[in-house]
Amino acid sequence: MVATQQLLQDPKITTRVLQFLDPGSVLEDGTGRGECQWALAQLAIVCRATSSPALDVLWRSVDAFEYLLFAFKPYKEEKLRFDDDITDGDWSRFQEYASRVRELHMGSEIPKIHANVWTTLTRRCLDKPLLPSLQRLTGLKLDAMSMCYTMLFSSTIKHLALETDAYSDAGAIGVAAKLVMPILGRLTSLVVDDKYYADNEERQAVSVWTLTHLHALTVKRKATLTVPIVQALATFPHLRQLTLDIKSIPSASDTQERIAGFDQLRELSLSGSVTNVSAFLTFVAPLHLESLEIISQQLCHDQQGPPMERRLEKAFSKLPPSLRRIQVSLQCACNRVHFEDGEKLFQPLRPLHALQRLEFAFHGVTFSLKDRLLRALTDAWPNLSVFEVATRQMSNQSSYKYSRYDTPPLDFYVKTERVVFEDVQVGLSAYNLLDHVPPTIPTLAAFVGAHAHLERLVLPSIDLDAVPDIASVPLLDHALKTIEVCELDAGVPLLEFALALDLLFPNLDLADARRAVARGRDESARTDELRLLLLALRIGRTGAYRADAAKLARDAEITVTRQGKYAPPAPPAGPSTACYYAEPPGPSTILVRPSFPGHY
């Protein structure tokens, strides 16, 4: 016990533990957020040495404004109001926790909060901010209630995410915009989701193109970009992160040269048609870009002009050698082949030797990554840690299910160019099928083996017709952590492929495979079947279960755990939204949890 107390009193050890328990930002992926908050609440009552540091981390990011109000005893959660005036003691205790808050998300319940809450807090705050150390404020709506939120406009705010409702009032939005003007000049990061003026290209709730002091800017409304607007963005001297959804932009042929500027730009995220995205990249061509994200939907609406891969090829040719990450998400519901030549998609990316993450996701779009293409990329991007080429079926799509033992329709060959079948007649004598098969296990091993830092590999499919000879598979012992195959042909045994993968990549992270369920013959569902096989081979290879079993008597009682209708045990959901009070060592009672995990 004494040793434990000494460990907890060591600031370095406490800091290290809190790093693992930090729930992170409110708007980040919330996986495990509730469990982290619960653990911090428990750590806060272990001893006084850990209480204050744990509370600092717990209160750093508050998920919704109403959770702040639980610190006041007169506040009634079911009524969203104060039933009595708050005392000096209540206010003093609240300030102790309010000083810890660095990030606040407004939450969905804020319009329902009673007026007496705002009146009481305003009277207590006077001219001082409610949260004196607040740095990030998100989910702020510009509407008739904005006058109540001015107590949150601390001079320390550097990041602001504001939005307007499509059914709000123009007058109220105008008044609210004037209220936030004083803090706009102090921001380094701004996110604007202007739904009210989404269809009005001439008006904005906030004129973002003039805020030249920003370091990061996200504009979620579809923007009609003109040359003057792009030139205005180029004058932002400190702009490092830019996110735009492009409705229209002049074609690249309308300008003679690249628009100078964007020297500090490091992260760029673009949404819109492939044509508009390519035009913007041609206009701008940032010289020191490190991360690029492209999101394009409804490719069928963008069919005029050259082929898709040629338009992306032109844009990719403008990318600087400093690029380390590229993420492309393309979506369409037609299930057609929009990219007939995958080599043209990857060829302009080969000179990017600093590339570490290369991610393509095709949603509802047929894309074939051929064996010869993956083998040709073996010597590209030596520092690659993530290589992902995923095909995802959209929820409203139906796909043709087949196995290698079935005879698919003739047009299937034309659409996918990926299946090897024997006895193909119909005038395909000049069609070299071996040039059009998905990656084989030997090619996969060669590609991964050539990339020592690769941790994640995702492929559309692999060639299940080329069964590996297990006696010829070496112990590659690569550090690859994740491998995913989006589609595996139905009706084909997977054992030999699992054996080969287990030999090549013995360090795969299969922790979640314990809860995987083989869901039948669906191609896209067979990846769980493969993971189950890999997990079974891992267990047999490591021998941990056999070693434990050998210690038991032959007639030892076998115990079982009831799951309740086959459901896995639920993880701890954390405490309720009510105040969680605890008694730490000493006379005082502290509030250890202000927030509740969830989505808004």
Coordinates of C-alpha atoms in Angstrom, one line a residue:
M1 CA 0.0 0.0 0.0
V2 CA 2.8 2.4 0.9
A3 CA 4.6 1.6 -2.4
T4 CA 1.4 2.3 -4.3
Q5 CA 1.0 5.7 -2.6
Q6 CA 4.6 6.5 -3.4
L7 CA 4.0 5.7 -7.1
L8 CA 0.9 7.8 -7.2
Q9 CA 2.7 10.7 -5.6
D10 CA 5.4 10.7 -8.3
P11 CA 4.3 13.5 -10.8
K12 CA 6.0 11.8 -13.8
I13 CA 4.1 8.5 -13.2
T14 CA 0.8 10.4 -12.6
T15 CA 1.3 12.4 -15.8
R16 CA 2.0 9.2 -17.8
V17 CA -1.1 7.5 -16.5
L18 CA -3.2 10.6 -17.3
Q19 CA -1.9 10.6 -20.8
F20 CA -3.5 7.2 -21.4
L21 CA -6.7 8.2 -19.8
D22 CA -7.2 11.5 -21.6
P23 CA -10.6 11.3 -23.4
G24 CA -9.3 13.8 -26.0
S25 CA -11.3 16.5 -27.8
V26 CA -15.1 16.5 -27.7
L27 CA -15.4 16.3 -31.5
E28 CA -12.9 13.6 -32.0
D29 CA -13.8 9.9 -32.4
G30 CA -15.6 9.1 -29.2
T31 CA -14.6 5.5 -28.9
G32 CA -13.8 4.7 -25.3
R33 CA -14.5 8.3 -24.2
G34 CA -16.9 7.3 -21.5
E35 CA -14.6 4.6 -20.1
C36 CA -11.7 7.2 -19.9
Q37 CA -13.9 9.7 -18.1
W38 CA -15.1 7.0 -15.6
A39 CA -11.5 6.0 -14.9
L40 CA -10.5 9.6 -14.3
A41 CA -13.4 10.0 -11.9
Q42 CA -12.1 7.0 -9.9
L43 CA -8.5 8.2 -10.0
A44 CA -9.7 11.6 -8.6
I45 CA -10.8 9.9 -5.4
V46 CA -7.8 7.6 -4.8
C47 CA -5.7 10.2 -2.9
R48 CA -5.0 13.9 -2.8
A49 CA -1.9 13.5 -4.9
T50 CA -3.8 12.3 -7.9
S51 CA -7.1 14.2 -7.3
S52 CA -6.2 17.6 -8.7
P53 CA -4.3 16.3 -11.8
A54 CA -7.1 13.9 -12.6
L55 CA -9.8 16.6 -12.3
D56 CA -7.7 18.8 -14.6
V57 CA -7.9 16.2 -17.4
L58 CA -11.5 15.3 -16.7
W59 CA -12.8 18.8 -16.9
R60 CA -10.5 19.9 -19.7
S61 CA -13.2 19.0 -22.4
V62 CA -16.9 19.3 -21.5
D63 CA -19.3 17.5 -23.8
A64 CA -22.3 19.9 -23.4
F65 CA -23.1 23.2 -21.6
E66 CA -25.8 21.7 -19.4
Y67 CA -23.2 19.4 -17.7
L68 CA -21.5 22.5 -16.3
L69 CA -24.7 23.2 -14.4
F70 CA -24.5 20.0 -12.4
A71 CA -22.0 21.7 -10.2
F72 CA -24.8 23.9 -8.8
K73 CA -26.9 22.1 -6.1
P74 CA -30.1 24.2 -7.0
Y75 CA -30.0 23.0 -10.6
K76 CA -32.6 20.4 -11.5
E77 CA -31.7 18.3 -14.5
E78 CA -35.3 17.2 -15.3
K79 CA -36.4 20.9 -15.5
L80 CA -33.2 22.4 -16.9
R81 CA -33.5 25.3 -14.5
F82 CA -32.5 26.5 -11.0
D83 CA -35.1 25.9 -8.3
D84 CA -33.4 28.2 -5.9
D85 CA -30.8 31.0 -6.0
I86 CA -27.2 29.8 -6.0
T87 CA -25.2 30.6 -2.8
D88 CA -21.7 32.1 -2.6
G89 CA -20.4 28.6 -1.7
D90 CA -22.0 27.1 -4.8
W91 CA -20.4 29.8 -7.0
S92 CA -17.0 29.4 -5.4
R93 CA -17.1 25.7 -5.9
F94 CA -18.2 26.1 -9.6
Q95 CA -15.3 28.5 -10.3
E96 CA -12.9 25.9 -9.0
Y97 CA -14.0 23.6 -11.8
A98 CA -14.7 26.3 -14.4
S99 CA -11.1 27.4 -14.3
R100 CA -10.1 23.9 -15.6
V101 CA -12.3 23.9 -18.7
R102 CA -10.4 24.4 -21.9
E103 CA -13.0 23.1 -24.4
L104 CA -16.8 23.3 -24.4
H105 CA -19.3 21.9 -26.9
M106 CA -22.6 23.7 -26.6
G107 CA -24.7 20.5 -27.1
S108 CA -28.2 19.9 -28.4
E109 CA -30.1 20.7 -25.1
I110 CA -29.0 24.3 -24.9
P111 CA -32.2 25.8 -26.5
K112 CA -34.3 24.1 -23.8
I113 CA -32.4 25.6 -20.8
H114 CA -34.7 27.9 -18.8
A115 CA -34.2 31.7 -18.9
N116 CA -33.5 31.8 -15.1
V117 CA -30.3 30.0 -15.7
W118 CA -28.9 32.7 -18.0
T119 CA -30.2 35.4 -15.7
T120 CA -28.6 33.9 -12.7
L121 CA -25.2 33.2 -14.3
T122 CA -25.1 36.7 -15.9
R123 CA -25.7 38.3 -12.6
R124 CA -22.9 36.3 -11.0
C125 CA -20.4 36.8 -13.9
L126 CA -21.0 40.6 -14.2
D127 CA -18.4 41.6 -16.9
K128 CA -16.2 38.5 -16.4
P129 CA -16.3 35.3 -18.6
L130 CA -18.0 32.2 -17.2
L131 CA -15.1 30.0 -18.2
P132 CA -11.9 32.2 -17.8
S133 CA -9.5 29.7 -19.5
L134 CA -11.7 28.5 -22.3
Q135 CA -9.8 28.0 -25.6
R136 CA -12.2 26.0 -27.8
L137 CA -15.9 26.7 -28.2
T138 CA -17.8 24.5 -30.6
G139 CA -21.4 24.0 -31.6
L140 CA -22.2 27.8 -31.2
K141 CA -25.4 28.7 -33.1
L142 CA -26.0 32.2 -34.3
D143 CA -29.7 32.8 -33.4
A144 CA -32.0 34.7 -31.2
M145 CA -30.5 33.1 -28.1
S146 CA -26.9 34.2 -28.8
M147 CA -27.2 37.2 -26.5
C148 CA -27.2 34.7 -23.6
Y149 CA -24.0 33.2 -24.7
T150 CA -21.8 36.3 -24.5
M151 CA -20.7 35.2 -21.0
L152 CA -18.8 32.4 -22.8
F153 CA -16.8 34.7 -25.1
S154 CA -13.6 34.6 -23.1
S155 CA -10.6 36.5 -24.4
T156 CA -8.6 33.2 -24.3
I157 CA -10.7 31.6 -27.1
K158 CA -8.5 30.6 -30.1
H159 CA -10.8 28.1 -31.8
L160 CA -14.5 28.7 -32.6
A161 CA -17.0 26.5 -34.5
L162 CA -20.2 28.3 -35.3
E163 CA -23.3 27.5 -37.3
T164 CA -26.6 28.8 -38.5
D165 CA -29.9 27.0 -38.8
A166 CA -31.7 26.8 -42.1
Y167 CA -34.9 27.8 -40.4
S168 CA -33.5 30.7 -38.4
D169 CA -34.2 34.4 -38.9
A170 CA -31.9 36.7 -40.9
G171 CA -32.2 39.5 -38.4
A172 CA -31.3 37.3 -35.5
I173 CA -28.3 35.9 -37.4
G174 CA -27.1 39.4 -38.2
V175 CA -27.3 40.6 -34.5
A176 CA -25.6 37.4 -33.3
A177 CA -22.8 37.8 -35.9
K178 CA -22.1 41.3 -34.5
L179 CA -21.9 39.8 -31.0
V180 CA -19.1 37.4 -32.0
M181 CA -17.1 40.0 -34.0
P182 CA -14.9 40.9 -31.0
I183 CA -13.6 37.4 -30.6
L184 CA -13.2 36.7 -34.4
G185 CA -10.1 39.0 -34.4
R186 CA -8.4 36.9 -31.8
L187 CA -9.0 33.5 -33.3
T188 CA -6.4 31.2 -34.9
S189 CA -9.0 28.6 -36.0
L190 CA -12.5 29.0 -37.3
V191 CA -15.2 26.5 -38.5
V192 CA -18.3 27.9 -40.2
D193 CA -21.3 25.8 -41.1
D194 CA -23.7 28.4 -42.6
K195 CA -26.9 26.5 -43.4
Y196 CA -29.1 29.6 -43.6
Y197 CA -27.2 31.2 -46.5
A198 CA -26.3 27.8 -48.1
D199 CA -28.2 28.7 -51.3
N200 CA -27.3 32.4 -51.3
E201 CA -23.9 32.8 -52.9
E202 CA -23.7 36.6 -52.2
R203 CA -24.4 36.6 -48.4
Q204 CA -22.6 35.0 -45.5
A205 CA -23.3 35.0 -41.8
V206 CA -19.6 35.8 -41.3
S207 CA -17.3 37.1 -44.0
V208 CA -14.5 34.5 -43.7
W209 CA -12.5 35.6 -46.8
T210 CA -11.3 38.7 -44.9
L211 CA -10.0 37.0 -41.7
T212 CA -6.4 37.0 -42.8
H213 CA -5.0 36.3 -39.3
L214 CA -6.4 32.8 -39.2
H215 CA -4.1 29.7 -39.1
A216 CA -6.9 27.2 -39.8
L217 CA -10.2 27.7 -41.7
T218 CA -13.1 25.3 -42.4
V219 CA -16.0 26.5 -44.6
K220 CA -18.7 23.7 -44.7
R221 CA -21.2 25.5 -46.9
K222 CA -20.7 24.9 -50.7
A223 CA -18.6 27.8 -51.8
T224 CA -18.6 29.4 -55.3
L225 CA -14.9 30.2 -55.6
T226 CA -13.9 33.1 -57.9
V227 CA -10.3 34.1 -58.7
P228 CA -10.5 37.1 -56.3
I229 CA -11.6 34.8 -53.5
V230 CA -8.8 32.3 -54.1
Q231 CA -6.4 35.3 -54.3
A232 CA -7.8 36.6 -51.0
L233 CA -7.1 33.2 -49.3
A234 CA -3.6 33.3 -50.7
T235 CA -2.9 36.5 -48.7
F236 CA -3.5 34.7 -45.4
P237 CA 0.2 34.7 -44.2
H238 CA -0.2 32.1 -41.4
L239 CA -2.8 29.7 -43.0
R240 CA -1.7 26.1 -42.3
Q241 CA -5.0 24.3 -42.6
L242 CA -7.8 24.8 -45.1
T243 CA -11.1 22.9 -45.6
L244 CA -13.4 23.8 -48.5
D245 CA -16.5 22.4 -50.1
I246 CA -16.4 23.7 -53.7
K247 CA -19.6 24.3 -55.6
S248 CA -17.9 25.9 -58.6
I249 CA -14.6 27.3 -59.6
P250 CA -13.3 28.7 -63.0
S251 CA -11.6 26.1 -65.1
A252 CA -7.8 26.0 -64.9
S253 CA -7.6 27.2 -68.5
D254 CA -9.1 30.5 -67.5
T255 CA -5.8 31.5 -65.7
Q256 CA -2.3 31.7 -67.2
E257 CA -0.3 30.8 -64.1
R258 CA -0.4 29.5 -60.6
I259 CA -1.8 31.8 -57.9
A260 CA 1.1 32.8 -55.7
G261 CA 0.7 32.3 -52.0
F262 CA -0.3 29.6 -49.6
D263 CA 3.4 29.3 -48.5
Q264 CA 2.4 28.1 -45.0
L265 CA -0.3 25.7 -46.0
R266 CA 0.3 22.2 -44.7
E267 CA -3.1 20.5 -44.6
L268 CA -5.7 20.8 -47.3
S269 CA -9.2 19.1 -47.4
L270 CA -11.4 19.6 -50.5
S271 CA -14.9 18.4 -51.2
G272 CA -16.7 18.7 -54.5
S273 CA -16.6 17.3 -58.0
V274 CA -13.4 15.8 -59.3
T275 CA -13.3 18.5 -61.9
N276 CA -13.6 21.4 -59.4
V277 CA -11.1 19.8 -57.0
S278 CA -8.6 19.3 -59.8
A279 CA -9.1 22.9 -60.9
F280 CA -8.4 24.2 -57.4
L281 CA -5.2 22.2 -57.0
T282 CA -4.1 23.4 -60.4
F283 CA -4.8 27.0 -59.4
V284 CA -3.1 26.8 -56.0
A285 CA -0.4 24.1 -56.3
P286 CA 0.8 24.7 -52.7
L287 CA 4.6 24.3 -52.5
H288 CA 4.9 22.8 -48.9
L289 CA 1.7 20.8 -48.5
E290 CA 2.0 17.7 -46.2
S291 CA -1.6 16.4 -46.1
L292 CA -4.3 16.3 -48.8
E293 CA -7.8 15.0 -48.4
I294 CA -10.2 14.8 -51.4
I295 CA -13.9 13.9 -51.0
S296 CA -16.1 13.6 -54.1
Q297 CA -19.6 12.3 -54.4
Q298 CA -22.0 11.4 -57.3
L299 CA -19.3 10.8 -59.9
C300 CA -22.0 10.2 -62.5
H301 CA -22.8 13.9 -62.3
D302 CA -19.3 14.7 -63.4
Q303 CA -19.0 12.8 -66.6
Q304 CA -18.2 15.7 -69.1
G305 CA -14.6 16.1 -70.1
P306 CA -11.7 13.7 -69.9
P307 CA -11.8 10.4 -67.9
M308 CA -11.7 10.6 -64.1
E309 CA -8.2 9.3 -63.8
R310 CA -6.9 11.8 -66.2
R311 CA -8.4 14.7 -64.3
L312 CA -6.9 13.4 -61.0
E313 CA -3.6 12.7 -62.8
K314 CA -3.4 16.4 -63.8
A315 CA -4.2 17.5 -60.2
F316 CA -1.7 14.9 -58.7
S317 CA 1.0 16.2 -61.0
K318 CA 0.9 19.5 -59.1
L319 CA 1.5 18.0 -55.7
P320 CA 4.8 18.9 -54.0
P321 CA 7.4 16.3 -52.9
S322 CA 6.8 17.4 -49.3
L323 CA 3.4 15.5 -49.2
R324 CA 3.2 12.8 -46.5
R325 CA -0.4 11.9 -46.5
I326 CA -3.1 11.7 -49.2
Q327 CA -6.6 10.5 -48.6
V328 CA -9.2 10.2 -51.4
S329 CA -12.8 9.2 -50.9
L330 CA -14.9 8.8 -54.1
Q331 CA -18.6 7.9 -54.0
C332 CA -21.3 7.0 -56.5
A333 CA -24.4 4.8 -56.4
C334 CA -24.1 3.5 -59.9
N335 CA -21.5 0.7 -59.3
R336 CA -20.0 1.6 -62.7
V337 CA -16.3 1.6 -63.6
H338 CA -15.2 5.2 -63.4
F339 CA -11.5 4.4 -63.3
E340 CA -10.6 2.1 -66.2
D341 CA -6.9 2.4 -65.7
G342 CA -5.7 2.3 -62.1
E343 CA -2.1 2.7 -63.2
K344 CA -2.8 6.3 -64.3
L345 CA -4.2 7.0 -60.8
F346 CA -1.0 6.0 -59.0
Q347 CA 1.7 6.9 -61.6
P348 CA 1.8 10.6 -60.8
L349 CA 2.1 9.8 -57.1
R350 CA 5.3 7.8 -57.5
P351 CA 7.6 10.9 -57.3
L352 CA 6.2 11.6 -53.8
H353 CA 9.0 9.8 -51.9
A354 CA 8.1 11.3 -48.5
L355 CA 4.6 9.8 -48.7
Q356 CA 3.7 7.8 -45.5
R357 CA -0.1 7.4 -45.8
L358 CA -1.9 6.6 -49.1
E359 CA -5.6 6.0 -48.7
F360 CA -8.2 5.5 -51.4
A361 CA -11.8 4.6 -50.6
F362 CA -14.3 3.8 -53.4
H363 CA -17.9 3.9 -52.1
G364 CA -20.2 2.2 -54.6
V365 CA -17.6 2.6 -57.3
T366 CA -16.0 -0.4 -59.0
F367 CA -12.2 -0.3 -58.8
S368 CA -9.8 -3.1 -59.6
L369 CA -6.3 -3.1 -58.1
K370 CA -4.5 -5.6 -60.3
D371 CA -1.7 -7.9 -59.3
R372 CA 0.7 -6.4 -61.8
L373 CA 0.0 -2.8 -60.5
L374 CA 0.7 -3.7 -56.9
R375 CA 3.9 -5.5 -57.8
A376 CA 4.9 -2.4 -59.9
L377 CA 4.5 -0.3 -56.8
T378 CA 6.8 -2.4 -54.7
D379 CA 9.7 0.1 -55.0
A380 CA 7.5 3.2 -54.5
W381 CA 7.2 5.2 -51.2
P382 CA 9.8 3.6 -49.0
N383 CA 8.4 5.3 -45.8
L384 CA 4.9 4.1 -46.3
S385 CA 3.0 3.2 -43.1
V386 CA -0.5 3.0 -44.4
F387 CA -1.6 1.7 -47.9
E388 CA -5.3 1.5 -48.3
V389 CA -7.3 0.9 -51.4
A390 CA -10.8 0.0 -50.2
T391 CA -14.0 -0.7 -52.0
R392 CA -17.2 -0.2 -49.9
Q393 CA -20.7 -1.1 -51.0
M394 CA -23.3 1.5 -50.3
S395 CA -26.3 0.5 -48.3
N396 CA -28.8 0.9 -51.2
Q397 CA -26.8 -1.2 -53.6
S398 CA -27.1 -4.8 -54.5
S399 CA -24.2 -6.8 -55.9
Y400 CA -23.9 -10.0 -57.9
K401 CA -22.9 -12.8 -55.6
Y402 CA -20.9 -15.5 -57.2
S403 CA -18.2 -18.1 -56.4
R404 CA -15.3 -19.3 -58.6
Y405 CA -17.3 -22.4 -59.3
D406 CA -20.2 -20.5 -60.7
T407 CA -20.5 -19.1 -64.2
P408 CA -20.9 -15.3 -64.0
P409 CA -22.7 -13.3 -66.7
L410 CA -20.6 -12.2 -69.6
D411 CA -20.8 -8.5 -68.8
F412 CA -19.2 -9.2 -65.5
Y413 CA -15.8 -9.6 -67.2
V414 CA -16.2 -6.2 -68.9
K415 CA -17.2 -4.4 -65.6
T416 CA -14.6 -5.7 -63.2
E417 CA -11.6 -7.1 -65.2
R418 CA -10.6 -9.0 -62.1
V419 CA -11.8 -12.7 -62.2
V420 CA -9.9 -15.6 -63.6
F421 CA -12.0 -18.4 -65.0
E422 CA -11.2 -21.2 -67.4
D423 CA -12.9 -21.9 -70.7
V424 CA -13.6 -18.3 -71.6
Q425 CA -14.5 -18.2 -75.2
V426 CA -16.4 -15.2 -76.6
G427 CA -13.6 -13.6 -78.5
L428 CA -11.3 -12.9 -75.5
S429 CA -8.2 -14.7 -77.0
A430 CA -6.2 -11.5 -76.9
Y431 CA -7.3 -10.7 -73.3
N432 CA -4.5 -11.8 -71.0
L433 CA -6.4 -12.8 -67.9
L434 CA -3.2 -13.0 -65.8
D435 CA -2.7 -9.3 -66.3
H436 CA -6.1 -8.6 -64.7
V437 CA -6.2 -10.7 -61.6
P438 CA -6.3 -9.2 -58.1
P439 CA -3.1 -9.4 -56.0
T440 CA -1.8 -12.8 -55.2
I441 CA -0.1 -13.8 -51.9
P442 CA 3.4 -13.7 -53.4
T443 CA 2.8 -10.1 -54.7
L444 CA 1.3 -9.1 -51.3
A445 CA 4.3 -10.5 -49.5
A446 CA 6.7 -8.7 -51.9
F447 CA 4.9 -5.4 -51.5
V448 CA 4.8 -5.6 -47.7
G449 CA 8.3 -6.9 -47.4
A450 CA 9.6 -3.9 -49.4
H451 CA 8.0 -1.4 -47.0
A452 CA 9.5 -1.9 -43.6
H453 CA 7.4 0.7 -41.9
L454 CA 4.0 -0.5 -43.2
E455 CA 1.5 -1.0 -40.4
R456 CA -1.9 -1.1 -42.2
L457 CA -2.8 -2.7 -45.6
V458 CA -6.3 -2.7 -47.1
L459 CA -7.0 -4.2 -50.5
P460 CA -10.2 -4.5 -52.6
S461 CA -9.7 -8.2 -53.1
I462 CA -7.0 -10.9 -53.5
D463 CA -6.8 -13.7 -56.0
L464 CA -8.3 -16.8 -54.4
D465 CA -7.7 -18.8 -57.5
A466 CA -3.9 -18.7 -56.8
V467 CA -3.7 -20.9 -53.7
P468 CA -0.3 -20.5 -52.0
D469 CA 1.9 -23.6 -51.4
I470 CA 2.4 -23.4 -47.7
A471 CA 5.7 -25.3 -47.9
S472 CA 7.0 -22.4 -50.0
V473 CA 5.9 -19.5 -47.7
P474 CA 8.8 -18.0 -45.6
L475 CA 8.7 -16.6 -42.1
L476 CA 8.6 -12.9 -43.1
D477 CA 8.0 -11.8 -39.5
H478 CA 6.9 -8.4 -40.7
A479 CA 5.6 -5.8 -38.2
L480 CA 2.3 -5.3 -40.1
K481 CA -0.5 -4.7 -37.6
T482 CA -3.7 -4.6 -39.8
I483 CA -4.6 -6.3 -43.0
E484 CA -8.1 -6.1 -44.5
V485 CA -9.5 -7.5 -47.7
C486 CA -12.8 -5.8 -48.7
E487 CA -14.2 -8.7 -50.8
L488 CA -13.4 -12.4 -50.8
D489 CA -15.1 -14.6 -53.3
A490 CA -17.9 -16.7 -51.8
G491 CA -17.6 -20.5 -51.8
V492 CA -13.8 -20.6 -51.8
P493 CA -11.9 -22.1 -48.8
L494 CA -9.7 -19.6 -46.9
L495 CA -7.5 -21.9 -44.7
E496 CA -4.5 -21.9 -47.0
F497 CA -4.6 -18.2 -47.3
A498 CA -4.9 -17.7 -43.6
L499 CA -1.9 -20.0 -43.0
A500 CA 0.2 -18.0 -45.4
L501 CA -0.8 -14.7 -43.9
D502 CA 0.0 -16.0 -40.4
L503 CA 3.5 -17.0 -41.5
L504 CA 4.1 -13.7 -43.2
F505 CA 2.6 -11.4 -40.7
P506 CA 2.6 -12.9 -37.2
N507 CA 2.2 -9.6 -35.4
L508 CA -1.3 -8.7 -36.7
D509 CA -3.6 -7.0 -34.2
L510 CA -6.5 -9.4 -33.8
A511 CA -7.9 -8.2 -30.5
D512 CA -11.3 -7.4 -32.0
A513 CA -11.5 -10.7 -33.9
R514 CA -12.7 -12.4 -30.7
R515 CA -16.1 -10.9 -31.3
A516 CA -16.2 -11.4 -35.0
V517 CA -19.0 -13.5 -36.5
A518 CA -18.9 -15.2 -39.9
R519 CA -22.1 -13.8 -41.5
G520 CA -22.6 -16.2 -44.4
R521 CA -21.6 -16.2 -48.0
D522 CA -21.6 -12.5 -48.7
E523 CA -18.3 -11.4 -50.2
S524 CA -17.9 -8.3 -48.2
A525 CA -18.6 -10.2 -44.9
R526 CA -15.9 -12.9 -45.4
T527 CA -13.2 -10.7 -44.0
D528 CA -14.5 -11.6 -40.5
E529 CA -14.2 -15.3 -41.4
L530 CA -10.6 -14.7 -42.4
R531 CA -9.9 -12.9 -39.2
L532 CA -11.3 -15.7 -37.1
L533 CA -9.1 -18.2 -38.9
L534 CA -6.0 -15.9 -38.2
L535 CA -7.0 -15.7 -34.6
A536 CA -7.3 -19.4 -34.3
L537 CA -3.9 -19.9 -35.9
R538 CA -2.4 -17.3 -33.5
I539 CA -3.8 -19.1 -30.5
G540 CA -2.5 -22.4 -31.7
R541 CA 0.9 -21.0 -32.5
T542 CA 1.5 -19.2 -29.3
G543 CA 0.3 -22.2 -27.2
A544 CA -0.8 -20.1 -24.3
Y545 CA -4.1 -21.9 -23.9
R546 CA -2.5 -25.3 -24.2
A547 CA 0.1 -24.4 -21.5
D548 CA -2.6 -23.3 -19.1
A549 CA -4.7 -26.4 -19.9
A550 CA -1.8 -28.7 -19.2
K551 CA -1.7 -27.5 -15.6
L552 CA -5.3 -28.6 -14.9
A553 CA -6.4 -32.0 -13.8
R554 CA -8.1 -34.2 -16.4
D555 CA -11.4 -34.1 -14.4
A556 CA -11.2 -30.4 -13.7
E557 CA -14.6 -28.6 -13.7
I558 CA -15.3 -26.6 -16.9
T559 CA -16.9 -23.3 -16.1
V560 CA -19.1 -21.2 -18.3
T561 CA -20.1 -17.5 -18.4
R562 CA -23.7 -16.6 -19.4
Q563 CA -23.8 -13.7 -21.8
G564 CA -27.5 -13.3 -21.9
K565 CA -29.0 -14.0 -25.3
Y566 CA -25.5 -14.3 -26.9
A567 CA -24.8 -10.6 -26.3
P568 CA -21.2 -9.8 -25.3
P569 CA -20.8 -8.1 -21.9
A570 CA -21.4 -4.4 -22.2
P571 CA -18.4 -2.1 -21.4
P572 CA -18.8 0.3 -18.5
A573 CA -21.0 3.2 -19.8
G574 CA -19.7 5.6 -17.1
P575 CA -21.8 7.5 -14.6
S576 CA -25.1 9.2 -15.3
T577 CA -25.5 12.8 -16.4
A578 CA -26.3 13.7 -12.8
C579 CA -23.6 15.0 -10.6
Y580 CA -21.1 12.4 -9.5
Y581 CA -20.0 13.2 -6.0
A582 CA -17.3 11.4 -4.2
E583 CA -15.5 11.5 -0.9
P584 CA -11.8 11.9 -1.2
P585 CA -9.5 11.6 1.8
G586 CA -10.3 14.7 3.8
P587 CA -13.4 16.6 4.8
S588 CA -14.5 18.2 1.5
T589 CA -16.7 16.7 -1.2
I590 CA -15.6 17.2 -4.8
L591 CA -17.5 17.0 -8.1
V592 CA -15.4 14.7 -10.3
R593 CA -17.4 14.4 -13.5
P594 CA -19.1 17.1 -15.5
S595 CA -19.9 15.4 -18.7
F596 CA -21.5 12.4 -20.4
P597 CA -20.3 10.6 -23.5
G598 CA -22.6 10.8 -26.5
H599 CA -23.3 12.3 -29.9
Y600 CA -25.0 15.6 -30.5

